[in-house]
Amino acid sequence: MSQFAPNRLREPLSAHVEWLPEPWKPALADVLASPGFAALDAYIAERLEAGAVIYPSHPFRALELTAPYQVRAVILGQDPYHGPGQAQGLSFSVPTCERRPPSLRNIFAEIAASLGGDAAQFDNDLTRWGKQGVLLLNAMLTVEDGQAASHAKRGWEAFTDSVISAVAADDAPKVFLLWGAHAQSKQALIPRGSPHLVLSSNHPSPLSATRPPVPFIGCGHFRRANEWLVEQGLPPIDWVGTLVASARG
């Protein structure tokens, strides 16, 4: 079944680099020209040639949705979902009709508790956030079917660190939502004294969402992010957005 998954990667990574939106290319020129990225490109080409099923079909979708000058918030994930039909190239997001992953369930529960709405009716597809300037970035941008973290330490981390650094170096105010130890380790890429807001908590996974030191459930990050954006003279983010019924027409 996974051989026919609609979100399977089919083209080499080099093709997707060519399709990167122009505003990102100058910011990422150094990492794209690096030996590490060339090795990553070669590795993915080798795995595709060997018949590996790799997700998602558009690894750079987060960058395609959100240009660097549009970024108002950054949500960092770690690894794409590794089941057929799940990964979209956006952290925590799955297509509307896919079963809702546990972490996304907790994210929606926190939004509903803080901002209102019926979490059961929120659309699993977070494309609407990307279009509003929320960069939904994973640390690794590809994964093999059924093998979590299978493309870890292959070169993606250097690339996505460069994305974070480029976004953080821009003085336009942004909110960085860092959930869990892995995401919080990226705070070192945000310059001290920058105008950005950093909000940290445990990961929304059920394994940690209600535990100390800073439970995700009850963190109030979505309300606080919007309040801070308004204080900076920027529009708030519609975190609730399209409901499932509306998304399906």
Tab-separated table of C-alpha atoms in Angstrom:
chain	number	residue	atom	x	y	z
A	1	MET	CA	0.000	0.000	0.000
A	2	SER	CA	2.781	2.433	0.897
A	3	GLN	CA	4.228	1.965	-2.590
A	4	PHE	CA	1.239	3.952	-3.876
A	5	ALA	CA	1.070	6.529	-1.083
A	6	PRO	CA	0.113	9.940	-2.498
A	7	ASN	CA	2.698	11.677	-0.331
A	8	ARG	CA	5.633	9.567	-1.511
A	9	LEU	CA	8.748	11.445	-2.689
A	10	ARG	CA	9.377	10.703	-6.367
A	11	GLU	CA	11.883	13.282	-7.600
A	12	PRO	CA	15.501	13.684	-6.435
A	13	LEU	CA	16.146	16.329	-3.822
A	14	SER	CA	18.036	18.424	-6.379
A	15	ALA	CA	14.792	18.944	-8.294
A	16	HIS	CA	13.080	20.267	-5.195
A	17	VAL	CA	15.969	22.653	-4.593
A	18	GLU	CA	15.347	24.083	-8.057
A	19	TRP	CA	11.694	24.596	-7.103
A	20	LEU	CA	12.496	26.437	-3.869
A	21	PRO	CA	10.853	29.870	-3.818
A	22	GLU	CA	13.310	32.561	-4.865
A	23	PRO	CA	13.161	34.533	-1.577
A	24	TRP	CA	14.709	31.584	0.288
A	25	LYS	CA	17.603	30.910	-2.082
A	26	PRO	CA	19.942	33.784	-1.061
A	27	ALA	CA	19.391	33.039	2.635
A	28	LEU	CA	20.245	29.350	2.144
A	29	ALA	CA	22.892	29.660	-0.575
A	30	ASP	CA	25.795	28.618	1.657
A	31	VAL	CA	24.181	25.490	3.070
A	32	LEU	CA	22.819	24.458	-0.339
A	33	ALA	CA	26.348	24.685	-1.765
A	34	SER	CA	27.907	22.769	1.138
A	35	PRO	CA	29.442	19.279	0.927
A	36	GLY	CA	27.011	18.134	3.611
A	37	PHE	CA	23.996	19.016	1.503
A	38	ALA	CA	25.551	17.382	-1.552
A	39	ALA	CA	25.985	14.215	0.519
A	40	LEU	CA	22.333	14.402	1.628
A	41	ASP	CA	21.199	14.843	-1.985
A	42	ALA	CA	23.271	11.838	-3.052
A	43	TYR	CA	21.979	9.707	-0.178
A	44	ILE	CA	18.327	10.403	-0.977
A	45	ALA	CA	18.949	9.723	-4.674
A	46	GLU	CA	20.582	6.415	-3.719
A	47	ARG	CA	17.654	5.427	-1.487
A	48	LEU	CA	15.113	6.301	-4.182
A	49	GLU	CA	17.083	4.254	-6.706
A	50	ALA	CA	17.015	1.337	-4.264
A	51	GLY	CA	13.209	1.538	-4.127
A	52	ALA	CA	12.868	3.080	-0.669
A	53	VAL	CA	9.526	4.736	0.076
A	54	ILE	CA	10.320	8.237	1.337
A	55	TYR	CA	7.937	10.872	2.683
A	56	PRO	CA	6.786	13.575	2.075
A	57	SER	CA	6.321	14.321	-1.603
A	58	HIS	CA	7.371	17.972	-1.099
A	59	PRO	CA	10.099	18.181	1.555
A	60	PHE	CA	10.305	21.995	1.327
A	61	ARG	CA	6.580	22.641	1.619
A	62	ALA	CA	6.977	24.741	4.779
A	63	LEU	CA	9.280	27.068	2.830
A	64	GLU	CA	6.940	27.057	-0.157
A	65	LEU	CA	4.036	28.235	2.004
A	66	THR	CA	5.898	30.843	4.048
A	67	ALA	CA	8.458	33.222	2.541
A	68	PRO	CA	11.178	34.491	4.904
A	69	TYR	CA	9.744	38.018	4.979
A	70	GLN	CA	6.303	36.615	5.910
A	71	VAL	CA	7.383	34.664	9.000
A	72	ARG	CA	5.645	35.800	12.192
A	73	ALA	CA	5.902	32.575	14.184
A	74	VAL	CA	8.011	29.424	14.073
A	75	ILE	CA	6.898	26.002	15.308
A	76	LEU	CA	9.651	23.395	15.332
A	77	GLY	CA	9.037	19.679	14.998
A	78	GLN	CA	11.571	16.889	14.750
A	79	ASP	CA	10.774	14.156	12.209
A	80	PRO	CA	8.076	13.800	9.524
A	81	TYR	CA	5.325	11.242	10.123
A	82	HIS	CA	6.442	7.924	8.646
A	83	GLY	CA	3.098	6.404	7.622
A	84	PRO	CA	1.530	6.542	4.149
A	85	GLY	CA	-0.651	9.597	3.582
A	86	GLN	CA	0.469	11.417	6.731
A	87	ALA	CA	3.488	13.684	6.222
A	88	GLN	CA	2.826	16.934	4.344
A	89	GLY	CA	6.132	18.730	4.825
A	90	LEU	CA	4.667	20.750	7.713
A	91	SER	CA	5.472	20.030	11.351
A	92	PHE	CA	2.585	18.392	13.264
A	93	SER	CA	0.202	18.633	10.265
A	94	VAL	CA	-1.627	15.802	8.495
A	95	PRO	CA	-4.260	15.933	5.743
A	96	THR	CA	-7.828	16.726	6.768
A	97	CYS	CA	-9.151	13.185	6.515
A	98	GLU	CA	-6.175	11.452	8.176
A	99	ARG	CA	-6.448	10.227	11.743
A	100	ARG	CA	-5.327	12.994	14.105
A	101	PRO	CA	-1.937	12.241	15.729
A	102	PRO	CA	-1.785	12.497	19.546
A	103	SER	CA	0.480	15.569	19.624
A	104	LEU	CA	-1.807	17.460	17.245
A	105	ARG	CA	-4.763	16.442	19.404
A	106	ASN	CA	-3.101	18.106	22.388
A	107	ILE	CA	-2.179	21.177	20.343
A	108	PHE	CA	-5.813	21.644	19.359
A	109	ALA	CA	-6.988	21.012	22.931
A	110	GLU	CA	-4.677	23.781	24.151
A	111	ILE	CA	-5.903	26.177	21.449
A	112	ALA	CA	-9.540	25.476	22.328
A	113	ALA	CA	-8.889	25.932	26.066
A	114	SER	CA	-7.061	29.210	25.475
A	115	LEU	CA	-8.921	30.752	22.549
A	116	GLY	CA	-12.224	28.877	22.327
A	117	GLY	CA	-13.752	26.665	19.676
A	118	ASP	CA	-14.446	22.949	19.442
A	119	ALA	CA	-11.136	21.119	19.044
A	120	ALA	CA	-12.895	18.131	17.495
A	121	GLN	CA	-13.903	20.347	14.568
A	122	PHE	CA	-10.478	21.850	13.837
A	123	ASP	CA	-8.921	20.871	10.510
A	124	ASN	CA	-5.850	18.614	10.835
A	125	ASP	CA	-4.283	20.299	7.795
A	126	LEU	CA	-2.239	23.248	9.097
A	127	THR	CA	-1.690	24.800	5.681
A	128	ARG	CA	-3.823	27.696	6.913
A	129	TRP	CA	-1.170	28.512	9.524
A	130	GLY	CA	1.633	28.473	6.983
A	131	LYS	CA	-0.269	30.932	4.813
A	132	GLN	CA	-0.497	33.297	7.796
A	133	GLY	CA	3.253	33.340	8.384
A	134	VAL	CA	3.695	30.369	10.731
A	135	LEU	CA	6.811	28.469	9.642
A	136	LEU	CA	6.055	24.802	10.382
A	137	LEU	CA	9.556	23.367	10.220
A	138	ASN	CA	10.826	19.898	11.101
A	139	ALA	CA	14.493	19.284	11.920
A	140	MET	CA	14.571	16.481	9.334
A	141	LEU	CA	12.555	16.962	6.162
A	142	THR	CA	12.360	13.376	4.893
A	143	VAL	CA	11.799	9.934	6.419
A	144	GLU	CA	11.424	6.377	5.145
A	145	ASP	CA	8.205	4.428	5.402
A	146	GLY	CA	7.736	2.924	8.857
A	147	GLN	CA	11.187	4.013	10.077
A	148	ALA	CA	11.135	6.991	12.410
A	149	ALA	CA	14.247	9.207	12.284
A	150	SER	CA	15.653	7.145	9.404
A	151	HIS	CA	17.123	10.275	7.784
A	152	ALA	CA	18.531	11.741	10.990
A	153	LYS	CA	22.204	12.767	10.888
A	154	ARG	CA	22.258	12.675	7.088
A	155	GLY	CA	22.552	16.429	6.611
A	156	TRP	CA	19.055	17.746	7.191
A	157	GLU	CA	19.921	19.208	10.586
A	158	ALA	CA	22.520	21.579	9.099
A	159	PHE	CA	20.011	22.695	6.477
A	160	THR	CA	17.144	23.348	8.893
A	161	ASP	CA	19.495	25.049	11.371
A	162	SER	CA	20.375	27.413	8.521
A	163	VAL	CA	16.678	28.106	7.969
A	164	ILE	CA	16.198	28.909	11.662
A	165	SER	CA	19.312	31.096	11.724
A	166	ALA	CA	18.186	33.033	8.648
A	167	VAL	CA	14.755	33.664	10.123
A	168	ALA	CA	16.160	34.617	13.530
A	169	ALA	CA	18.714	37.010	12.002
A	170	ASP	CA	15.897	39.089	10.515
A	171	ASP	CA	14.901	41.835	12.956
A	172	ALA	CA	11.181	41.697	12.125
A	173	PRO	CA	9.555	40.462	15.371
A	174	LYS	CA	8.705	36.747	15.489
A	175	VAL	CA	7.493	34.221	18.035
A	176	PHE	CA	9.486	31.004	18.404
A	177	LEU	CA	7.402	28.221	19.972
A	178	LEU	CA	9.882	25.658	21.290
A	179	TRP	CA	8.190	22.528	22.588
A	180	GLY	CA	10.392	19.815	24.033
A	181	ALA	CA	14.133	19.492	24.557
A	182	HIS	CA	14.979	19.027	20.881
A	183	ALA	CA	13.216	22.219	19.815
A	184	GLN	CA	14.594	24.122	22.806
A	185	SER	CA	18.132	23.201	21.788
A	186	LYS	CA	17.595	25.439	18.753
A	187	GLN	CA	17.308	28.527	20.950
A	188	ALA	CA	21.080	28.818	20.594
A	189	LEU	CA	20.450	29.839	16.963
A	190	ILE	CA	18.419	32.874	18.050
A	191	PRO	CA	20.774	35.825	18.687
A	192	ARG	CA	20.813	37.237	22.189
A	193	GLY	CA	19.168	40.619	22.316
A	194	SER	CA	17.033	39.862	19.254
A	195	PRO	CA	13.524	41.370	19.150
A	196	HIS	CA	11.905	37.924	19.076
A	197	LEU	CA	9.745	36.228	21.700
A	198	VAL	CA	10.666	32.672	22.729
A	199	LEU	CA	7.987	30.521	24.345
A	200	SER	CA	9.101	27.155	25.726
A	201	SER	CA	7.284	24.190	27.233
A	202	ASN	CA	7.284	20.419	27.233
A	203	HIS	CA	6.468	18.672	23.961
A	204	PRO	CA	2.728	18.221	23.215
A	205	SER	CA	3.171	14.443	23.057
A	206	PRO	CA	0.977	12.607	25.603
A	207	LEU	CA	4.212	11.332	27.142
A	208	SER	CA	5.149	14.827	28.322
A	209	ALA	CA	2.282	17.267	27.704
A	210	THR	CA	1.024	17.301	31.304
A	211	ARG	CA	4.331	16.748	33.102
A	212	PRO	CA	6.743	19.210	34.720
A	213	PRO	CA	8.776	21.295	34.441
A	214	VAL	CA	6.557	23.271	32.031
A	215	PRO	CA	3.500	21.267	30.919
A	216	PHE	CA	2.341	21.952	27.403
A	217	ILE	CA	-1.294	21.691	28.460
A	218	GLY	CA	-2.095	25.017	30.084
A	219	CYS	CA	0.976	26.824	28.674
A	220	GLY	CA	-1.168	29.516	27.041
A	221	HIS	CA	1.317	29.903	24.177
A	222	PHE	CA	-1.226	30.583	21.452
A	223	ARG	CA	-2.914	33.394	23.344
A	224	ARG	CA	0.401	34.842	24.496
A	225	ALA	CA	1.810	34.734	20.964
A	226	ASN	CA	-1.154	36.679	19.628
A	227	GLU	CA	-1.064	39.224	22.433
A	228	TRP	CA	2.638	39.821	21.808
A	229	LEU	CA	2.215	40.122	18.032
A	230	VAL	CA	-0.474	42.767	18.563
A	231	GLU	CA	1.871	44.593	20.952
A	232	GLN	CA	4.408	44.695	18.096
A	233	GLY	CA	1.828	46.202	15.757
A	234	LEU	CA	1.313	42.939	13.855
A	235	PRO	CA	-1.952	41.104	13.225
A	236	PRO	CA	-2.673	38.065	15.404
A	237	ILE	CA	-2.710	34.554	13.979
A	238	ASP	CA	-6.044	32.828	13.522
A	239	TRP	CA	-5.056	29.574	15.211
A	240	VAL	CA	-8.573	28.124	15.009
A	241	GLY	CA	-9.080	28.961	11.359
A	242	THR	CA	-10.933	26.677	8.996
A	243	LEU	CA	-13.103	24.043	10.591
A	244	VAL	CA	-13.306	20.530	9.190
A	245	ALA	CA	-16.838	21.052	7.897
A	246	SER	CA	-15.811	24.228	6.077
A	247	ALA	CA	-12.660	22.658	4.688
A	248	ARG	CA	-14.702	19.891	3.121
A	249	GLY	CA	-17.170	22.335	1.667
